[in-house]
Amino acid sequence: MSEKIVISPTSRQEGHAELVMEVDDEGIVTKGRYFSITPVRGLEKMVTGKAPETAPVFCQRICGVCPVPHTLASVEAIDDSLDVDLPKSAKLLRELTLSASNLNSHAIHHFLIATDIVPEELFATAVNSVGEIRKTAQYVVDMVAGEGIHPSDVRVGGMARNISELARRKLYTRLKALVPKVNAHVDLILDLVEKKGFPKGLGVVNQPLFASANIYGDRNFFDLDRFTEIMPESWYDDPEVGKRACTTIPLFDGVNVEAGPRARAAKFRGFTEKGVIAQHVSRALEMKTYLSRAIEILDELDTSAPTLADVDFRGTNKLGVGAIEAPRGLDVHLAQVVDGKVGFYSALVPTTWNIPTMGTATEGFHHEWGAHVIRAYDPCLSCATHVMVVDDEDKSVVKDEMVRI
Amino acid sequence: MVLGTYKDAICARATDKSIQKVSQDGGIVTALLSYALDEKIIEGAVVAGPTEEMFKPEPLVALTSDEIISAAGTKYTFSPNVWALKLAVRQYGLEKVGTVAIPCQLMGIRKMQSYPFSTRFLADKIKFVVGIFCMENFPYASLETFINEKMHSSMDMTLKMDIGKGKFWAYTDEEELSIPLKETHGYEQAGCNICKDYTAELSDVSTGSVGAPDGWSTVLSRTENGKSIFDKAVEAGLIETKPMDSVKPGLGILEKLSDGKKTKAVDEIKKRVEMGLPVPF
């Protein structure tokens, strides 16, 4: 006799989603379905027809959790469409911005899972540690990109300006001083994850790794010919779920994939573990990767070099690709500039890639672990929503009238 | 309260000859910001820096005394220093910032510090603001009109501009040119006519020539912080002082001008309100 367990909305994640699990008599999940119920943002439609430099300014506001990756993916898509050759310093400053921002974002996730893994006597220590890392990491974004949340100085063609030598030395010193703190933080998290006693094999999936680069992102990885997008009705075998799901299902080579810290670690850092523990471990360890890259960039940055290329905003009709490794996975923005205006725009965002994979990852274990599996992916639904609820009464998304944006 | 709140009024000038040579009057702004920088009270200052065009300033984030000195001397047109404050704490990486501002800019700075919308982490980093007395400010084209058309000279030939003794002055290598101040009326920024602040009442320390003898400045120390920096700069021998009541023309003229600006502004505000025009205060 199968029973249905529904968690709605799933908690301690950004945006709203639902986890529907079919369980057997022992409470073991036999079928897991995870889907977004977050209202649509619609920013891709808003930027269409506008000047190309508008796109990053608008699209960074898709969400306040990943504003930096969205800014970078958007600006890189426009850069690519306009065939801009970025100055070396601009590339470094952008990568520095992302490294610091992702370090900050991973720290936030430890705050979100604190009630899952941190015992009461260590709670203050763990939360303060998160706060301290975030403060320094966001200070880097503030200085380099102009604003910590919606950076104003990431521009089509590079960065608005270089940082001063004083700022470079300050940031270098502060990030160096942060190394022991991040090391201690990572040790703490790894220890707590181990002590939590997640069942062996929880959350293990064997989907292809969707990761383009170790740190920044590589647009060459995203081959549009290998990408397809299907509607939730044809993916979820539960019509009720298919009707209410607010995201399309993106497939690469015809299958759903896994994106995020574990995918990057497995593809680029020789990491072999899988499942919930592996997600937490790889995310924590990745904080060290970001911090050391940020320090390395500050060491080699030439603060007197130009950061902004000359840009011809008329456009070449080329479909530009911006591919940025956001905290939760690869964030792809596609943009086509036609006659000086954005003609086409689409964002294929990190959590969208993981949504079809996360539900099935709950299968084979007791449903009480379901929410832990979901949180291990650190889902963020705000940017993932791409279809619109047309009936407010029953929250349904009518297939034929689906707004695809 | 015609001069706003202040702790001390004193007549002063910078002792450093290299500052005296380039400064408008007593060199107080330059001396104070340089002192604050050297003493690490600030890490840098946003000043009205020079550009390729004479008397057309541009905000400069000065990180050395030399850069501060390069911005000495009054430019009678706008330098949007408030705009560069954010730049100073972002890409320049300053955590303790000083700046020089005219009254309207000070209103913006203090308002921004009270309500830091879109100026996150900026309000607390402004550590020292020197205000300058200001009756009005001219668009650059107005200055060109005075120099080129009314005085038949050129901006390039002009070494210094000044306002005093009822006249607008322009000094070249050979001549002292002037026009009566009333000929400049109507050329100022429209906002100046509704501004009630002559003596930069919201500053930490404000200064200007009025009330002091030639080559000296009147200084009003307004806040604890401002007074402390000024007093220490005096103690360090960077600024010399005379009691205000020992000099001519003295504080009376400053009070008279300040009162005049307030009265005229109130009249103009009334007039604009009657016409249904928006008035910011």
XYZ file of C-alpha atoms in Angstrom:
686
model
C 0.000 0.000 0.000
C 1.713 3.187 -1.066
C 1.177 6.498 0.679
C 1.973 10.009 -0.471
C 4.034 12.329 1.721
C 4.015 15.970 0.676
C 6.328 18.664 2.003
C 5.056 22.007 0.802
C 6.826 24.288 0.784
C 10.202 22.720 1.400
C 11.995 24.828 3.945
C 15.306 26.643 4.391
C 15.884 27.224 0.724
C 15.269 30.259 -1.434
C 11.895 30.307 -3.190
C 9.055 27.834 -2.877
C 9.052 24.224 -3.953
C 7.195 21.056 -3.182
C 8.510 17.573 -2.504
C 6.030 14.786 -3.219
C 7.175 11.328 -2.109
C 5.405 8.003 -2.586
C 6.392 5.714 0.268
C 5.920 2.010 1.021
C 4.750 0.423 4.276
C 8.119 1.001 5.931
C 8.072 4.676 4.961
C 10.749 4.177 2.312
C 10.489 6.527 -0.648
C 9.685 4.629 -3.828
C 9.128 7.681 -5.998
C 10.295 11.213 -5.339
C 9.182 14.291 -7.262
C 10.493 17.742 -6.575
C 9.162 20.805 -8.351
C 9.066 24.548 -8.118
C 5.931 26.446 -7.191
C 7.601 29.868 -7.213
C 5.892 32.564 -9.257
C 7.598 33.557 -12.469
C 10.052 36.432 -12.628
C 9.844 37.159 -16.336
C 13.035 39.172 -16.612
C 13.997 37.645 -19.941
C 10.871 39.120 -21.467
C 11.574 42.482 -19.854
C 15.024 42.849 -21.386
C 13.911 41.893 -24.877
C 13.863 44.966 -27.077
C 16.015 46.967 -24.677
C 19.601 48.202 -25.024
C 22.148 45.403 -24.476
C 23.698 47.013 -21.400
C 20.263 46.847 -19.751
C 20.339 43.042 -19.614
C 22.911 42.606 -16.800
C 21.307 45.404 -14.789
C 17.886 43.755 -14.996
C 18.943 40.114 -14.861
C 21.051 40.510 -11.741
C 17.743 41.214 -10.033
C 16.374 37.764 -10.855
C 17.337 36.927 -7.302
C 19.168 38.342 -4.312
C 20.847 35.037 -3.506
C 22.873 34.742 -6.714
C 22.979 38.307 -8.029
C 26.659 38.119 -8.872
C 26.552 34.931 -11.004
C 23.491 36.260 -12.844
C 25.221 39.576 -13.515
C 28.276 37.794 -14.833
C 26.348 35.252 -16.934
C 24.267 38.047 -18.415
C 27.188 40.327 -19.173
C 29.196 37.438 -20.633
C 26.283 36.520 -22.914
C 26.111 40.098 -24.186
C 29.907 40.283 -24.506
C 29.833 37.091 -26.554
C 27.027 38.292 -28.778
C 28.877 41.572 -29.401
C 32.190 39.738 -29.954
C 34.001 41.737 -27.296
C 37.580 40.900 -26.447
C 37.915 41.459 -22.712
C 41.047 43.001 -21.189
C 42.977 40.582 -18.970
C 42.387 42.647 -15.839
C 38.636 42.637 -16.442
C 38.647 38.844 -16.628
C 40.596 38.651 -13.384
C 38.336 41.128 -11.606
C 35.240 39.241 -12.722
C 36.666 35.946 -11.523
C 37.654 37.568 -8.231
C 34.096 38.856 -7.823
C 32.645 35.405 -8.470
C 35.112 33.621 -6.190
C 34.294 35.928 -3.298
C 30.562 35.801 -3.978
C 30.469 31.995 -4.150
C 32.514 31.738 -0.960
C 29.895 33.937 0.689
C 27.030 31.908 -0.754
C 28.404 28.573 0.450
C 28.735 30.083 3.920
C 25.055 31.069 3.800
C 24.141 27.467 3.067
C 25.856 26.412 6.282
C 23.587 28.822 8.062
C 20.567 27.196 6.371
C 21.570 23.667 7.395
C 22.743 24.684 10.873
C 19.592 23.412 12.569
C 20.090 20.069 10.794
C 23.682 19.414 11.773
C 24.893 21.796 14.478
C 24.376 20.806 18.117
C 23.148 23.533 20.446
C 26.449 24.075 22.226
C 28.199 24.798 18.912
C 25.421 26.833 17.358
C 26.791 30.275 18.170
C 30.285 29.254 17.041
C 29.010 27.967 13.691
C 26.762 30.943 12.986
C 29.438 33.475 13.960
C 31.888 31.687 11.710
C 29.435 32.013 8.810
C 29.013 35.708 9.615
C 32.710 36.407 9.701
C 33.404 34.691 6.371
C 30.484 36.459 4.717
C 31.578 39.862 5.970
C 35.025 39.601 4.435
C 33.861 37.897 1.235
C 31.165 40.488 0.617
C 33.642 43.271 1.320
C 35.633 42.002 -1.668
C 32.532 42.103 -3.899
C 31.680 45.583 -2.626
C 35.093 46.938 -3.491
C 35.692 45.140 -6.776
C 32.215 45.226 -8.291
C 30.800 48.347 -6.610
C 28.009 46.674 -4.634
C 27.821 43.434 -2.707
C 24.316 42.486 -3.773
C 23.591 44.030 -7.139
C 27.031 44.933 -8.469
C 26.979 48.167 -10.427
C 30.443 48.019 -11.923
C 30.365 44.811 -13.946
C 29.896 46.235 -17.422
C 29.496 45.017 -20.973
C 33.115 45.062 -22.198
C 34.727 44.426 -18.812
C 34.590 46.218 -15.497
C 33.834 49.912 -14.918
C 37.195 50.465 -13.258
C 40.172 48.764 -11.717
C 40.736 48.758 -7.966
C 43.392 50.959 -6.411
C 46.703 49.568 -5.233
C 45.622 50.366 -1.665
C 42.442 48.327 -2.156
C 44.403 45.431 -3.662
C 46.801 45.304 -0.722
C 43.946 45.587 1.776
C 41.931 42.795 0.189
C 44.998 40.584 -0.142
C 45.857 41.019 3.534
C 42.293 40.389 4.666
C 41.801 37.294 2.561
C 45.133 35.904 3.757
C 43.950 36.459 7.305
C 40.709 34.681 6.419
C 42.514 31.464 5.399
C 42.828 29.984 8.906
C 39.241 30.980 9.655
C 37.897 29.290 6.533
C 40.031 26.215 7.250
C 38.617 26.007 10.764
C 35.098 26.561 9.441
C 35.460 23.790 6.855
C 36.850 21.405 9.481
C 33.901 22.217 11.727
C 31.337 21.589 8.978
C 33.004 18.359 7.821
C 33.055 17.097 11.390
C 29.409 18.001 11.998
C 28.274 16.442 8.709
C 30.061 13.229 9.660
C 28.544 13.229 13.163
C 25.030 13.794 11.815
C 24.967 10.152 10.753
C 23.358 10.451 7.342
C 22.648 6.890 6.105
C 25.271 5.532 3.745
C 24.177 5.944 0.135
C 21.582 8.644 0.897
C 20.973 10.848 -2.094
C 23.311 9.038 -4.465
C 22.486 9.679 -8.123
C 24.321 8.645 -11.249
C 23.397 11.440 -13.610
C 25.957 13.061 -15.931
C 28.011 15.853 -14.371
C 26.957 19.244 -15.643
C 29.994 21.368 -14.824
C 31.880 23.601 -17.216
C 34.901 24.684 -15.204
C 36.638 24.359 -11.882
C 35.829 27.920 -10.832
C 34.612 30.563 -13.258
C 32.716 28.858 -16.072
C 33.393 28.067 -19.701
C 30.923 28.923 -22.437
C 32.468 26.376 -24.801
C 31.141 23.598 -22.595
C 27.560 24.570 -23.277
C 26.803 23.069 -26.654
C 23.355 24.255 -27.649
C 22.890 21.229 -29.922
C 23.080 18.911 -26.917
C 20.469 20.870 -25.004
C 16.733 20.223 -25.038
C 13.976 21.568 -22.860
C 10.723 19.749 -22.171
C 7.569 20.736 -20.352
C 6.863 19.422 -16.854
C 3.757 17.547 -18.080
C 5.898 15.173 -20.073
C 8.503 14.759 -17.358
C 6.490 14.121 -14.192
C 4.386 10.984 -14.400
C 1.960 12.462 -11.888
C -0.463 14.717 -13.806
C -1.180 16.792 -10.716
C 2.520 17.585 -10.320
C 2.982 18.180 -14.043
C 0.189 20.692 -14.007
C 1.530 22.736 -11.121
C 5.272 22.635 -11.698
C 6.626 26.049 -12.627
C 9.866 25.108 -14.320
C 10.676 23.561 -17.606
C 12.872 20.465 -17.527
C 16.247 21.040 -19.173
C 18.061 17.991 -20.506
C 21.610 17.625 -21.765
C 22.153 14.804 -24.248
C 18.523 13.897 -23.550
C 18.930 13.202 -19.841
C 18.663 15.120 -16.611
C 21.956 16.096 -15.026
C 23.626 17.017 -11.747
C 25.096 20.504 -11.325
C 26.784 22.231 -8.408
C 29.770 21.851 -6.084
C 29.888 18.043 -6.171
C 29.651 17.959 -9.957
C 32.535 20.453 -10.217
C 34.585 18.579 -7.637
C 34.018 15.248 -9.390
C 34.854 16.608 -12.815
C 37.768 18.890 -11.991
C 39.147 17.942 -8.586
C 39.154 14.154 -8.601
C 36.380 13.897 -6.031
C 34.706 10.476 -6.166
C 32.089 10.447 -3.406
C 28.364 10.742 -4.169
C 25.188 11.589 -2.279
C 24.132 13.924 0.507
C 27.363 13.731 2.529
C 29.383 14.259 -0.639
C 27.311 17.352 -1.501
C 28.035 18.884 1.906
C 31.700 17.878 1.890
C 32.389 19.154 -1.619
C 30.586 22.417 -0.923
C 32.607 23.023 2.226
C 35.881 22.120 0.542
C 35.062 24.355 -2.405
C 35.196 27.354 -0.069
C 38.947 26.758 0.138
C 39.173 26.579 -3.660
C 37.442 29.948 -4.025
C 39.471 31.616 -1.307
C 42.802 30.477 -2.671
C 41.849 31.576 -6.204
C 40.783 34.998 -4.912
C 44.137 35.419 -3.160
C 45.981 34.263 -6.270
C 44.127 36.830 -8.428
C 44.874 39.654 -5.991
C 48.508 38.641 -6.119
C 48.760 38.839 -9.904
C 46.352 41.728 -10.597
C 47.845 44.760 -12.308
C 45.887 47.639 -10.787
C 47.064 50.112 -13.408
C 45.826 48.051 -16.377
C 42.681 49.004 -18.315
C 39.509 47.073 -17.530
C 37.051 48.169 -20.169
C 37.176 47.294 -23.869
C 35.701 49.380 -26.667
C 32.316 47.950 -27.490
C 30.264 48.263 -30.650
C 26.744 47.976 -29.299
C 25.121 47.550 -32.717
C 25.569 43.788 -32.473
C 26.427 40.994 -34.870
C 23.271 38.867 -34.596
C 25.369 36.188 -32.931
C 23.709 34.127 -30.194
C 25.951 34.891 -27.237
C 26.477 32.440 -24.407
C 27.364 33.381 -20.851
C 28.272 30.368 -18.715
C 29.084 30.990 -15.069
C 29.610 28.403 -12.359
C 27.218 29.715 -9.720
C 27.260 28.246 -6.196
C 24.457 25.820 -7.092
C 25.579 24.924 -10.577
C 26.109 26.224 -14.069
C 24.192 29.403 -14.841
C 23.763 29.869 -18.583
C 22.383 33.030 -20.116
C 21.770 33.250 -23.859
C 21.505 36.612 -25.570
C 21.278 37.824 -29.111
C 21.834 41.494 -29.888
C 20.155 42.615 -33.088
C 20.426 46.195 -34.382
C 21.583 47.513 -31.044
C 18.771 45.888 -29.066
C 18.338 42.591 -27.251
C 16.449 40.424 -29.743
C 16.389 37.181 -27.798
C 17.182 36.387 -24.186
C 16.991 33.211 -22.153
C 18.392 32.128 -18.804
C 19.030 28.452 -18.009
C 19.759 28.662 -14.355
C 21.525 26.393 -11.843
C 18.706 24.887 -9.820
C 16.614 24.229 -12.933
C 19.233 21.664 -13.953
C 19.039 19.936 -10.575
C 15.253 19.942 -10.075
C 14.515 16.691 -11.970
C 17.523 15.029 -10.327
C 16.804 16.098 -6.744
C 13.403 14.391 -6.498
C 14.678 10.977 -7.504
C 17.656 11.417 -5.167
C 15.259 10.966 -2.232
C 14.328 7.448 -3.342
C 15.375 4.302 -1.466
C 15.485 5.879 2.010
C 12.989 6.815 4.672
C 10.942 9.866 3.784
C 12.206 11.622 6.904
C 15.507 12.079 5.071
C 13.734 13.609 2.065
C 14.111 17.243 3.119
C 17.782 16.632 3.969
C 18.421 15.345 0.456
C 16.811 18.436 -1.022
C 18.745 20.817 1.234
C 22.020 19.110 0.359
C 21.593 20.559 -3.140
C 21.061 24.041 -1.682
C 18.228 24.685 -4.161
C 17.283 28.224 -5.048
C 14.040 28.455 -6.933
C 13.628 32.143 -7.615
C 15.474 32.211 -10.882
C 14.409 28.704 -11.871
C 10.784 29.521 -12.525
C 10.080 29.940 -16.184
C 6.421 29.288 -16.685
C 3.428 31.132 -15.440
C 0.520 30.103 -13.288
C -2.561 30.994 -15.278
C -5.249 29.907 -12.857
C -4.882 31.367 -9.398
C -7.673 29.180 -8.026
C -6.087 25.792 -8.608
C -2.541 27.132 -9.306
C -2.457 25.298 -12.598
C -0.193 26.044 -15.502
C -2.216 25.384 -18.623
C -0.053 23.647 -21.160
C -1.275 25.251 -24.330
C -1.073 28.708 -22.888
C 2.203 28.203 -21.134
C 4.294 31.297 -21.251
C 7.778 30.198 -22.139
C 10.261 32.767 -21.086
C 22.198 81.027 15.117
C 22.792 82.867 11.918
C 26.092 80.983 11.511
C 24.696 77.608 12.612
C 26.089 75.822 15.649
C 29.800 76.154 16.236
C 32.193 75.721 19.089
C 34.918 78.154 18.047
C 35.303 80.988 15.569
C 38.873 81.878 14.782
C 40.982 83.568 12.151
C 43.598 81.226 10.713
C 45.993 80.364 7.894
C 48.233 77.492 6.918
C 51.870 78.022 7.896
C 53.238 75.942 5.026
C 54.461 78.334 2.310
C 53.800 75.780 -0.430
C 50.149 75.738 0.594
C 49.933 79.530 0.955
C 51.269 79.918 -2.569
C 48.462 77.910 -4.197
C 45.576 78.393 -1.827
C 42.614 80.733 -2.286
C 42.896 82.442 1.102
C 44.287 80.880 4.273
C 44.748 77.362 2.827
C 42.708 75.876 5.662
C 40.978 73.138 3.636
C 44.269 71.934 2.181
C 46.083 72.102 5.522
C 43.331 70.305 7.444
C 42.858 67.484 4.936
C 46.637 67.015 4.591
C 46.995 66.926 8.368
C 44.154 64.420 8.739
C 45.762 62.270 6.055
C 49.237 62.398 7.606
C 47.819 61.579 11.040
C 45.827 58.684 9.540
C 42.534 60.210 10.711
C 41.530 59.664 7.082
C 43.029 57.364 4.444
C 42.215 59.673 1.577
C 40.032 62.601 0.618
C 37.642 63.428 -2.169
C 38.638 66.878 -3.418
C 37.951 69.096 -6.445
C 40.903 68.037 -8.552
C 42.332 69.803 -11.586
C 41.523 68.765 -15.153
C 42.985 69.720 -18.516
C 40.571 72.617 -18.675
C 41.418 75.502 -16.362
C 38.950 76.037 -13.506
C 36.874 73.026 -14.516
C 37.326 70.705 -11.559
C 36.628 67.008 -11.350
C 36.335 64.920 -8.179
C 39.685 63.404 -7.284
C 40.191 60.677 -4.712
C 43.429 62.009 -3.236
C 45.602 59.501 -1.441
C 48.615 61.777 -0.836
C 49.201 65.319 0.442
C 50.555 66.256 -2.978
C 47.269 65.271 -4.574
C 45.368 67.298 -1.982
C 47.586 70.324 -2.667
C 46.990 69.883 -6.421
C 43.319 70.616 -5.732
C 43.945 73.809 -3.727
C 42.244 77.051 -4.700
C 38.586 77.849 -5.282
C 36.876 76.884 -8.499
C 33.602 78.692 -8.791
C 31.903 75.899 -10.680
C 30.670 72.544 -9.501
C 32.800 69.529 -8.638
C 30.422 66.654 -7.842
C 32.483 65.364 -4.927
C 29.546 63.549 -3.344
C 29.390 61.284 -6.371
C 32.975 60.174 -5.823
C 32.525 59.289 -2.150
C 31.208 55.879 -3.110
C 34.073 55.364 -5.510
C 36.452 56.203 -2.663
C 35.085 53.487 -0.394
C 34.651 50.945 -3.181
C 37.393 50.579 -5.776
C 39.783 52.917 -3.925
C 39.301 50.832 -0.794
C 39.161 53.704 1.720
C 37.564 53.012 5.080
C 38.142 56.502 6.507
C 37.273 59.237 4.046
C 37.569 62.996 4.218
C 36.070 65.474 1.788
C 35.452 69.129 1.100
C 31.953 70.282 0.318
C 29.818 73.339 -0.260
C 26.577 73.687 1.735
C 24.286 71.926 -0.742
C 26.683 68.998 -0.998
C 26.813 68.823 2.790
C 23.028 68.573 2.915
C 23.308 65.623 0.552
C 26.073 63.986 2.565
C 24.299 64.328 5.906
C 21.004 63.164 4.449
C 22.749 60.184 2.894
C 24.308 59.370 6.263
C 20.860 59.423 7.861
C 19.169 57.410 5.120
C 21.860 55.397 3.328
C 19.789 54.251 0.354
C 22.085 52.878 -2.351
C 25.064 53.994 -0.290
C 25.520 50.824 1.740
C 28.584 50.843 4.024
C 29.402 54.409 3.031
C 27.800 56.542 5.759
C 30.035 55.287 8.560
C 33.209 55.695 6.543
C 32.955 59.482 6.152
C 35.174 60.701 8.960
C 35.838 64.352 8.238
C 34.011 66.939 6.129
C 35.385 70.434 5.656
C 32.741 72.887 4.481
C 33.337 76.065 2.534
C 31.347 79.269 2.749
C 29.313 79.633 -0.399
C 26.956 82.344 -1.582
C 26.368 80.800 -5.000
C 27.935 78.550 -7.573
C 28.199 79.076 -11.322
C 27.875 76.715 -14.268
C 31.145 76.562 -16.194
C 29.544 78.438 -19.116
C 28.779 81.332 -16.761
C 32.442 81.579 -15.783
C 33.372 81.568 -19.476
C 30.886 84.389 -20.029
C 32.406 86.488 -17.226
C 35.989 85.939 -18.360
C 35.619 85.838 -22.145
C 32.729 88.178 -22.802
C 32.542 90.592 -19.898
C 36.269 90.906 -19.107
C 37.509 90.174 -22.638
C 40.137 87.766 -21.359
C 40.357 83.960 -21.551
C 40.208 81.026 -19.174
C 43.712 79.949 -20.212
C 45.175 83.331 -19.260
C 43.435 83.343 -15.887
C 45.557 82.350 -12.909
C 43.033 82.860 -10.151
C 39.421 83.854 -9.686
C 38.080 85.470 -6.574
C 34.988 87.109 -5.160
C 35.413 89.968 -2.714
C 34.777 93.617 -2.039
C 31.601 93.474 -4.119
C 33.404 92.273 -7.241
C 34.198 89.138 -9.211
C 37.939 89.169 -9.889
C 40.124 87.418 -12.437
C 43.886 87.643 -12.166
C 46.203 87.124 -15.115
C 49.981 87.509 -15.252
C 49.644 91.199 -15.992
C 46.237 92.384 -14.950
C 43.655 92.385 -12.227
C 40.321 92.236 -14.029
C 36.986 92.642 -12.325
C 33.292 93.052 -12.849
C 30.754 94.227 -10.253
C 29.198 91.250 -8.503
C 25.735 92.349 -9.549
C 26.706 91.639 -13.154
C 27.036 87.963 -12.223
C 23.490 87.770 -10.932
C 21.274 85.511 -12.957
C 24.248 83.422 -14.026
C 24.324 81.314 -10.854
C 22.779 77.848 -10.525
C 19.041 78.279 -9.991
C 19.128 76.224 -6.792
C 21.481 78.694 -5.086
C 18.655 81.207 -4.802
C 16.672 79.022 -2.440
C 19.654 77.835 -0.384
C 19.634 79.160 3.174
C 23.088 77.993 4.117
C 26.026 80.334 3.603
C 28.500 78.993 6.137
C 28.287 75.200 5.543
C 26.438 74.668 8.793
C 26.459 70.870 8.559
C 30.233 70.508 8.259
C 32.749 69.399 10.871
C 34.750 72.562 10.246
C 33.775 75.334 7.852
C 35.948 78.026 6.427
C 36.036 80.930 4.001
C 37.606 84.327 3.453
C 34.765 86.481 4.720
C 35.544 88.135 8.046
C 39.303 87.573 7.819
C 42.053 89.813 6.454
C 43.608 89.046 3.023
C 45.541 85.768 3.019
C 43.689 84.536 6.083
C 40.466 82.597 6.588
C 37.625 82.568 9.069
C 37.240 79.102 10.608
C 34.181 77.789 12.438
C 34.813 74.549 14.330
C 31.424 72.907 14.561
C 31.617 69.311 15.744
C 33.723 67.666 18.487
C 35.573 65.792 15.800
C 36.115 68.880 13.667
C 37.324 70.974 16.580
C 39.672 68.253 17.716
C 41.273 67.916 14.268
C 41.568 71.685 13.871
C 43.044 72.182 17.346
C 45.587 69.428 16.816
C 46.608 70.894 13.463
C 47.159 74.232 15.243
C 49.115 72.508 17.995
C 51.241 70.745 15.396
C 52.150 74.154 13.981
C 50.489 73.565 10.599
C 47.980 76.328 11.150
C 48.496 79.695 12.855
C 45.612 81.603 14.393
C 44.494 85.010 15.590
C 41.467 85.691 17.772
C 38.485 86.637 15.625
C 37.822 89.820 17.577
C 41.354 91.064 16.894
C 40.955 91.135 13.114
C 39.093 93.303 10.630
C 36.451 93.076 9.243
C 35.539 90.367 11.774
C 32.612 88.071 12.358
C 30.007 90.817 11.900
C 30.304 90.828 8.116
C 29.976 87.023 8.013
C 26.815 87.214 10.084
C 25.468 89.941 7.839
C 26.076 87.950 4.647
C 24.729 84.741 6.155
C 21.617 86.509 7.346
C 21.213 88.120 3.923
C 21.382 84.747 2.157
C 18.771 83.289 4.481
C 16.400 86.250 4.057
C 16.731 86.289 0.278
C 16.236 82.511 0.111
C 13.070 82.668 2.200
C 11.674 85.352 -0.121
C 12.552 83.313 -3.212
C 11.090 80.135 -1.723
C 7.860 82.002 -1.000
C 7.781 83.303 -4.531
C 8.320 79.848 -6.021
C 5.717 78.235 -3.788
C 3.220 80.871 -4.873
C 3.983 80.038 -8.489
C 3.346 76.362 -7.717
C 6.960 75.374 -8.261
C 8.511 72.531 -6.274
C 10.881 73.605 -3.511
C 12.986 70.919 -1.852
C 12.750 72.439 1.636
